Amino acid sequence: MNNTPIPASEITELTVGLNRLARNLWWTWSHEAQEIFNELSPRAWQNLYHNAVAILHEVSDYELRSRLQDREFARRVREVLQHFQGYLHEKNTWAHKHAPGLITEPVAYFSAEFGFHESLPIAAGGLGVLAGDHTKSASDLGLGLVGISLFYREGYFQQAINPENWQTEYYSLLDPKNLPVERVFDARGEPMVGQVEIGHAQLHFQVWKVNVGRCTVFLLDSNRPENEPQFKDLTLRVYGGDSTTRIMQEILLGIGGVRVLRSLGIQPSVFHMNEGHSAFLTLELIREQLGAGKSFDDALSWTRQHCLFTTHTPVEAGHDRFDENLIEYTLGRFLKQMRVPANKLLALGRVFPANTKESEPFCMTVLALKTSRAANGVSELHGQVSRRMWQPLFPDKKEDDVPIGHITNGIHILGWMKGPMRQFMKRKLGSQWENLAQTQECWEKMADPGFVSDEELWALRYNLRRELIEFARRRLLMQGRRMDRSDFIVYDRLLNPDTLTIGFARRFATYKRAPLVFSRMEEVIRMAKDPQRPIQFVFAGKAHPRDDEGKRFIQYIIHLSKHSELQGHLVFLENYDVHVARHMISGSDIWLNNPRRPLEASGTSGQKIGMYGGLNLSIMDGWWREGYDGTNGFAIGDDSHPTSVAEQDRRDSDNLYRVLSEEVIPCFYERDATGIPRRWIAMMRRAMVTLVPKYNTHRMVQEYAQNYYLRG
Ligand SMILES: *Cc1c(COP(=O)(O)O)cnc(C)c1O
């Protein structure tokens, strides 16, 4: 037995290493790293919402040093830090082999939001989560990628439900000291401060960086003492405020973002606009080229050579349009500097250049399309829909020839895999399992009855379902404290671990039709309360603060959960975020997705469930239209939709009830003599092997690299 104390210098090395690790989000997809932070203080780990930086403040330096004298603990910390160092310096990545040019000249990836983890809540929803997963995979693949976004000190709103079951929003101020962010300094060692002109004033901004494995994301922050108050709070909230706030945020994101890259000496090979919010970056690039003496046409063509654009939605409200008076008010001075007739510049944001500012507002999507060398939608169907939508921009092209392709979205597998599943994978696949998790072979093994038995998979499902139910009961108990006594329910009788569990969680945009499954109450109550084959629902989601229709949906569903016969079979969890999502996607047997086709451009939440053996029950829209093969889940309706919305709602509701009662429920409850649902588990295996290796961001980022980033 070795009982000599570990030398102080080595302890220091480990504490420094842990502090560095806490400030690199790599830990959020390393199981061993999370275990270490958890172990330091399991209770604080929960209360601080899994925030590694905050944990290291919670635990004193003295405690940390003392505890590192536990040899076993020190050994594990050392091992994690070695993995982390090895990861950072790996020289044999996918990019080294397939895209070495993108290591030296990175991709600049602009996104108004990034969703990495619950401890850095600066994303509003799916777009941000996608950007976060894109970055994590770019890092794993070794691709040079530099992210640009804004630092929202109040993040996105938190949801609380009032006694009338109405969504209310509240915000809390984030403290950078307790976040995985670091100040960016300039060459003189001073905090970097940049400027953009807005109207007649200068907006000053500072810069933070987030380390995401090998990649860096820079966050611009308007909270500077030299700013006027309205500028100071510009980056307070994600998509905060009116269209004036919005355009100013977008000016900062696009124009400020390019300036940050320039002052850091980063020379991107390509600028990737994740949605149109950042499209003003193209005006800054044009301005730079004009400044270097190019003509307007040459400056525009240089810019087009260096920009890519991904559009994310066919929903009209998802495309920013600004009144040109507002453009002139905020950007007028910037545009004048270019010495190009204003109309020529403003025409970049109009479908029809001959239109006047009165007849056609300035559209960020149009600007992005006109200034990019290539563009894409986020699923095959969304590509088609986008080509139709933007055909007028390309009058000499037939719809099929409109230059908008598609790359179907994905999710970052390890980032979405939680504890019990990781332990299961490790037990089955050995210590190298994390490197295998992206491969076809891995999921072929997981799906192979000779490798994992039906009984083991069923035990895993029970484990995950129970975790979700206990999580839901805990959350509901906390929610209940704010409710009135008449709402009091016996929480431990809510939901049943033996019951087929249907999850539904996403933004409560009306086109996603959250209440569709309750359109025939008698029928759904009969299904839910069937003594032999019951079902239950877990719902969550936020409505946009100004979307009363979406809030009414929430109110209705909560009302049903408390006051209808569905009580005990339906719950609504407040404050949907990445953490709630992780529980819901892992514990749900069925993931329900019933948007109005073709408005769900891709959807990603359904992609997160496959690794847990969850099954999709979805409209044939977005990614599911490509993923579904008749054996790996359930389809609501077919690859078509009527033009009338009323007709579509009726037809989809009919189909939903039919599939639930004739396919989903019988299959789940069909048990053999030993009590195992063989047919259901066979379907889980099909989902694992056909969906997980494909609908992930490793595949997605490789496609971006090969089909877009490298096609200069
Ligand atoms: C995955 C995810 C989304 C996106 O879900 P969709 O079903 O694709 O709309 C939104 N919010 C959170 C918190 C997520 O984890």
Tab-separated table of N, CA and C and ligand atoms in Angstrom, residues 125-126 129 416 506 512 576-578 581 603-605 608, ligand 1:
chain	number	residue	atom	x	y	z
A	125	GLY	N	-34.065	27.919	-28.029
A	125	GLY	CA	-34.690	26.660	-28.417
A	125	GLY	C	-33.870	25.880	-29.419
A	126	GLY	N	-34.575	25.234	-30.329
A	126	GLY	CA	-33.971	24.275	-31.246
A	126	GLY	C	-32.806	24.823	-32.060
A	129	VAL	N	-29.777	24.941	-29.811
A	129	VAL	CA	-29.306	23.596	-29.481
A	129	VAL	C	-28.569	23.004	-30.684
A	416	TRP	N	-26.060	14.213	-25.550
A	416	TRP	CA	-27.450	13.920	-25.189
A	416	TRP	C	-27.605	12.617	-24.430
A	506	ARG	N	-41.469	20.782	-26.742
A	506	ARG	CA	-40.890	21.664	-27.753
A	506	ARG	C	-41.462	23.046	-27.516
A	512	LYS	N	-47.059	23.644	-34.181
A	512	LYS	CA	-46.664	22.335	-33.635
A	512	LYS	C	-47.848	21.613	-32.984
A	576	TYR	N	-39.150	24.146	-19.622
A	576	TYR	CA	-38.441	23.245	-20.528
A	576	TYR	C	-37.077	23.817	-20.898
A	577	ASP	N	-36.052	23.034	-20.704
A	577	ASP	CA	-34.707	23.425	-21.123
A	577	ASP	C	-33.922	22.147	-21.409
A	578	VAL	N	-32.626	22.276	-21.592
A	578	VAL	CA	-31.812	21.133	-21.985
A	578	VAL	C	-31.854	20.015	-20.928
A	581	ALA	N	-35.218	18.395	-21.045
A	581	ALA	CA	-35.229	17.636	-22.302
A	581	ALA	C	-34.509	16.302	-22.128
A	603	GLY	N	-36.707	19.507	-37.154
A	603	GLY	CA	-36.982	18.933	-35.836
A	603	GLY	C	-35.749	18.143	-35.443
A	604	THR	N	-35.382	18.211	-34.182
A	604	THR	CA	-34.251	17.399	-33.731
A	604	THR	C	-34.569	16.612	-32.480
A	605	SER	N	-35.599	17.017	-31.730
A	605	SER	CA	-35.793	16.340	-30.439
A	605	SER	C	-36.047	14.849	-30.633
A	608	LYS	N	-33.046	12.628	-30.611
A	608	LYS	CA	-32.315	12.417	-29.360
A	608	LYS	C	-32.747	11.128	-28.671
B	1	LIG	C1	-33.819	19.497	-28.863
B	1	LIG	C2	-34.392	20.691	-28.237
B	1	LIG	C3	-35.224	21.541	-28.971
B	1	LIG	C4	-35.594	21.274	-30.393
B	1	LIG	O1	-36.721	20.422	-30.394
B	1	LIG	P1	-37.657	20.253	-31.685
B	1	LIG	O2	-38.582	19.154	-31.354
B	1	LIG	O3	-36.775	19.922	-32.800
B	1	LIG	O4	-38.377	21.526	-31.874
B	1	LIG	C5	-35.736	22.671	-28.339
B	1	LIG	N1	-35.457	22.938	-27.046
B	1	LIG	C6	-34.672	22.129	-26.311
B	1	LIG	C7	-34.398	22.475	-24.891
B	1	LIG	C8	-34.118	20.980	-26.880
B	1	LIG	O5	-33.346	20.204	-26.138
